[in-house]
Short mmCIF file of C-alpha atoms in Angstrom, two decimals:
data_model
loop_
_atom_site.label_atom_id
_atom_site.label_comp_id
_atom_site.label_asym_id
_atom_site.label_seq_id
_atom_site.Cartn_x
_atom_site.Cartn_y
_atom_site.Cartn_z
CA UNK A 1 0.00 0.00 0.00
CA UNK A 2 1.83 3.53 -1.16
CA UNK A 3 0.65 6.50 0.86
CA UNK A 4 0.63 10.08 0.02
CA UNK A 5 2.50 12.47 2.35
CA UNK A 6 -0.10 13.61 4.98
CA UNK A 7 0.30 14.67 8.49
CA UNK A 8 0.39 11.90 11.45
CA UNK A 9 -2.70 12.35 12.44
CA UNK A 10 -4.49 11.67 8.79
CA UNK A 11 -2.27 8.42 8.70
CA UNK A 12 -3.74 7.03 11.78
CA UNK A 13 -7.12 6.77 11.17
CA UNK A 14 -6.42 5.62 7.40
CA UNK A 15 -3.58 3.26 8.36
CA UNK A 16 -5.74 1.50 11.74
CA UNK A 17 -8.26 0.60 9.18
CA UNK A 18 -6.21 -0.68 6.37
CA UNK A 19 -4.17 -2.73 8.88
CA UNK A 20 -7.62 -3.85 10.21
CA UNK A 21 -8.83 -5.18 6.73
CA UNK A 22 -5.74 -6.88 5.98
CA UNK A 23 -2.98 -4.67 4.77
CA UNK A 24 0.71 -5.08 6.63
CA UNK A 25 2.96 -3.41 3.75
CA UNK A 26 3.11 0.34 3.63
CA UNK A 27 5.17 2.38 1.77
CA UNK A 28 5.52 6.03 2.83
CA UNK A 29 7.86 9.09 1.18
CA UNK A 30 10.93 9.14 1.85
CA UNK A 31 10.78 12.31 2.95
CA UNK A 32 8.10 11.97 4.81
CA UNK A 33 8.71 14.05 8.47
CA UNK A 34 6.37 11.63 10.49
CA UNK A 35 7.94 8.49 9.05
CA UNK A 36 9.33 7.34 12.22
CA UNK A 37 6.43 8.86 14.13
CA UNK A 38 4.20 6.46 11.92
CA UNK A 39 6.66 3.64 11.78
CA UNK A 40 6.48 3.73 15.75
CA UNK A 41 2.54 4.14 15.98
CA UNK A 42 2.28 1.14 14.18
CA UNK A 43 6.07 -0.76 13.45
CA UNK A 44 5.01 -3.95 15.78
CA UNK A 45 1.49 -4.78 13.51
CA UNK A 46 2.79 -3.72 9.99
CA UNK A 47 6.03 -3.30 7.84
CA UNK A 48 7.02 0.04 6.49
CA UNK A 49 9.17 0.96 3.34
CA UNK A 50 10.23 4.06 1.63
CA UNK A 51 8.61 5.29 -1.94
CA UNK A 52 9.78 8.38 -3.83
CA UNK A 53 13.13 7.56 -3.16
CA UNK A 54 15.84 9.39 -5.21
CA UNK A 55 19.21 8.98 -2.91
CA UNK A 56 21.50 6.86 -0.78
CA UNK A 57 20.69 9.90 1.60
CA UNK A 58 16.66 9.20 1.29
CA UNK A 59 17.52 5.17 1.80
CA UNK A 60 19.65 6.04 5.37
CA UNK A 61 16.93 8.29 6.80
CA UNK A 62 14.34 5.38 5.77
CA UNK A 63 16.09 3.06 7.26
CA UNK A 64 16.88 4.94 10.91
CA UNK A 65 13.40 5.44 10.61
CA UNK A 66 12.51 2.07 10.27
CA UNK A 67 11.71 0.91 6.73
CA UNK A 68 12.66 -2.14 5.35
CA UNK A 69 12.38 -1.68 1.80
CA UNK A 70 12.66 0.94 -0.90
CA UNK A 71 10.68 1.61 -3.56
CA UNK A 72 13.00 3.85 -5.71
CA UNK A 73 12.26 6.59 -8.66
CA UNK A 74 15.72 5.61 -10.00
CA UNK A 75 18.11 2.92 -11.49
CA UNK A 76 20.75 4.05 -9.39
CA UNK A 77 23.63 1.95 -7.94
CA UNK A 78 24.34 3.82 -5.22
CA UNK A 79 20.37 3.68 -4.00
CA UNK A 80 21.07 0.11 -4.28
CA UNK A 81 23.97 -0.57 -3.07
CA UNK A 82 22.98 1.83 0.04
CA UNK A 83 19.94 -0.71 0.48
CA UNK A 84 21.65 -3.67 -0.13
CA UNK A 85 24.32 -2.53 2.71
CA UNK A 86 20.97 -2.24 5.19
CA UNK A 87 19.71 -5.36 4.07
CA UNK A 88 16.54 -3.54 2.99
CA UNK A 89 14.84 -4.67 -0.48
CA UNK A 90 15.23 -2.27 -3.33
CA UNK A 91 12.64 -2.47 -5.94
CA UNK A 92 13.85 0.52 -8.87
CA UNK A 93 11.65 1.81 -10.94
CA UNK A 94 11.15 0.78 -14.93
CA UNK A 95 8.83 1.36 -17.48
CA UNK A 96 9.55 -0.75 -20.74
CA UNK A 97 10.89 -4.70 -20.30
CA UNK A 98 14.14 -3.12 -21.21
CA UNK A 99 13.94 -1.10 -18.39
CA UNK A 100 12.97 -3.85 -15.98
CA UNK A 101 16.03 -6.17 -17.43
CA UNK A 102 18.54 -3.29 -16.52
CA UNK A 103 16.75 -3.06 -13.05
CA UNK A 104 16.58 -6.38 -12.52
CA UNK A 105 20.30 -6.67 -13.25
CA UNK A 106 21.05 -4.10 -10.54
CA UNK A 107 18.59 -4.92 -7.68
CA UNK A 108 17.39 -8.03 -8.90
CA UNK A 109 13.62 -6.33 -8.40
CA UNK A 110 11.98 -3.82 -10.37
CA UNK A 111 9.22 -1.56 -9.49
CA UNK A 112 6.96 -1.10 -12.66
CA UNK A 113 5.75 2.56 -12.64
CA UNK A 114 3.52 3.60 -13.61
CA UNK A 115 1.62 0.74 -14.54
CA UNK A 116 -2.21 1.96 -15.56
CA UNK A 117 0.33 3.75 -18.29
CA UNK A 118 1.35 0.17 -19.66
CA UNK A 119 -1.39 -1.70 -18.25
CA UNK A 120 -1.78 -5.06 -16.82
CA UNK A 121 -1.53 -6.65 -20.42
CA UNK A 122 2.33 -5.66 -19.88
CA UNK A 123 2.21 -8.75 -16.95
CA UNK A 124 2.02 -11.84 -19.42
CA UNK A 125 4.47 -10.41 -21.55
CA UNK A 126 7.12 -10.01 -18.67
CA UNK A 127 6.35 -13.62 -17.84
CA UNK A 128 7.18 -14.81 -21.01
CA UNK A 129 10.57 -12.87 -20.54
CA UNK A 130 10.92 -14.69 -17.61
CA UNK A 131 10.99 -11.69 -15.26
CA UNK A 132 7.47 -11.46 -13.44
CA UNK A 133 8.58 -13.25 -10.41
CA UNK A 134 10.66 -9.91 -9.44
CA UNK A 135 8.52 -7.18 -10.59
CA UNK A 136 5.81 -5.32 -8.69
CA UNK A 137 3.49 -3.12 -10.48
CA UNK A 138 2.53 0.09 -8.75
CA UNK A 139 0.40 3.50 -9.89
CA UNK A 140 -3.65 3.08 -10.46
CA UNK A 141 -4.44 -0.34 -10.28
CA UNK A 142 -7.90 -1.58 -9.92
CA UNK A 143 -8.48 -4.65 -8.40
CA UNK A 144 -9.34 -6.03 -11.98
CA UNK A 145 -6.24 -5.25 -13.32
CA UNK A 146 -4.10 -6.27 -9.72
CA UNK A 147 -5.65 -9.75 -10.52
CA UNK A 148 -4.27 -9.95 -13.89
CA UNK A 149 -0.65 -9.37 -12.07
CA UNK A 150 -1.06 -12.15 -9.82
CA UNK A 151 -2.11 -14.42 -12.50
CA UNK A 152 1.13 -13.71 -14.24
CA UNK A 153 3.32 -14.14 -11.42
CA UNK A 154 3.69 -11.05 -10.02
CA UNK A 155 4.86 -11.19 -6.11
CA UNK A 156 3.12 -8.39 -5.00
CA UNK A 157 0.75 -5.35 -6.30
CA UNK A 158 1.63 -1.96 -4.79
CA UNK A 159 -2.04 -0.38 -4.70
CA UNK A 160 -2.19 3.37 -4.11
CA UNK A 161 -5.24 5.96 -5.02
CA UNK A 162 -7.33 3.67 -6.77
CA UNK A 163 -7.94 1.92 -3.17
CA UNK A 164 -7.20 5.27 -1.00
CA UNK A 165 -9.52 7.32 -3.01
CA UNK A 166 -9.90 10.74 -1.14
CA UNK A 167 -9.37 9.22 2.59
CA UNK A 168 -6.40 11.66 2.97
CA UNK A 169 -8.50 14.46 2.25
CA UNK A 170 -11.55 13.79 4.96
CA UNK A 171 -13.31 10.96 3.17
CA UNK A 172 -15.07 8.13 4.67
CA UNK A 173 -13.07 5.75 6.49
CA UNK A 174 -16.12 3.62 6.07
CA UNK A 175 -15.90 3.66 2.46
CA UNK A 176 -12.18 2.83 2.38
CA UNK A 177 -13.01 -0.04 4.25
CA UNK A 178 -15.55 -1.36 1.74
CA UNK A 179 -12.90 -0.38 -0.96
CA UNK A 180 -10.39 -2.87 1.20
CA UNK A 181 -12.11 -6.01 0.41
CA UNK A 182 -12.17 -6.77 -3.24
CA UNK A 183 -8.33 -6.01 -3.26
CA UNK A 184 -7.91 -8.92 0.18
CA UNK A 185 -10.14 -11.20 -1.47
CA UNK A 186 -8.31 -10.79 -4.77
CA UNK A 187 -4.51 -11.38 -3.03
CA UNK A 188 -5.56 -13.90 -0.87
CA UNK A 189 -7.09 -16.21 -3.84
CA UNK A 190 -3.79 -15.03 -6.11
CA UNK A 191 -0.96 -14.95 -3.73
CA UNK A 192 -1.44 -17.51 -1.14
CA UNK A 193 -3.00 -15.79 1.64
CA UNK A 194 -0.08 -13.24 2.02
CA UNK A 195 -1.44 -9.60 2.69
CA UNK A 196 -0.93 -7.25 -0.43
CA UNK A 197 1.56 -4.18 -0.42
#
């Protein structure tokens, strides 16, 4: 689940509830000022990671702060290696399957963004390249189109607005909640019973 940057007190209420239906894999911006605050609200019921991030600098701060993986805007060795040194995950961002190759062959994961761009008929194709089984898909995915990624192979879906909808910005925490459960039903039939990103 990728989060917007938001003041601790909108991530609470949005976060209790997504933990409650399911979710245990949050990504929040690296720069995020309340990422530790968050991270130690809710660290011993969920895992945290780092999105947006553009630095080694962005991966140290995420990782005093807690996270445990990075989701990364670039193909950058030293974002990797600065991960890899932490033992945190580093999924980089790609676009194209040329794009996921060269990530793959730096972090050995790839972060497919954004991915209603390419849509989910990009998933088969990746699996007959043989690289599926280390790339998540993240930006606008329905629950439609997050099904299609499991059924290719993906490991995980990163879900973002298209489940938040406007819960950041004083919608119904009632309403995510009934949002939450055609994306758990989905993962748990696709992936095992594993709770989704």
């Amino acid at each position: 689940m990728c989060l917007p940057a938001a003041p601790v007190e909108d991530y609470i209420g949005v976060v209790e509830v997504l933990i409650q239906e399911g979710f245990t894999r949050f990504a929040l911006p690296a720069t995020s000022g309340v990422f530790a605050e968050v991270t130690a609200i809710f660290g011993a019921r969920a895992t945290f990671g780092a999105s947006r991030v553009s630095s080694s600098t962005h991966v140290m701060r995420a990782a005093e702060a807690g996270a445990k993986f990075v989701f990364a805007d670039v193909r950058d060795s030293d974002v990797a290696d600065a991960a890899d040194e932490r033992g945190m995950e580093c999924w980089t961002t790609a676009m194209t399957p040329r794009e996921v190759r060269s990530s793959l062959l730096q972090s050995n994961r790839a972060l497919l963004y954004p991915a209603d761009v390419v849509g989910h008929a990009m998933a088969p194709r990746l699996a007959e390249l043989g690289m599926i089984d280390r790339v998540i898909p993240l930006g606008g995915i329905g629950a439609y189109a997050a099904g299609e990624w499991f059924k290719a192979g993906a490991p995980a879906v990163a879900v973002d607005t298209t489940l938040l909808g406007d819960a950041f910005s004083g919608g119904s925490l009632s309403m995510l909640r009934d949002r939450c459960g055609s994306f758990i039903a989905l993962e748990k039939r696709h992936a095992g019973g594993e709770n989704p990103r």
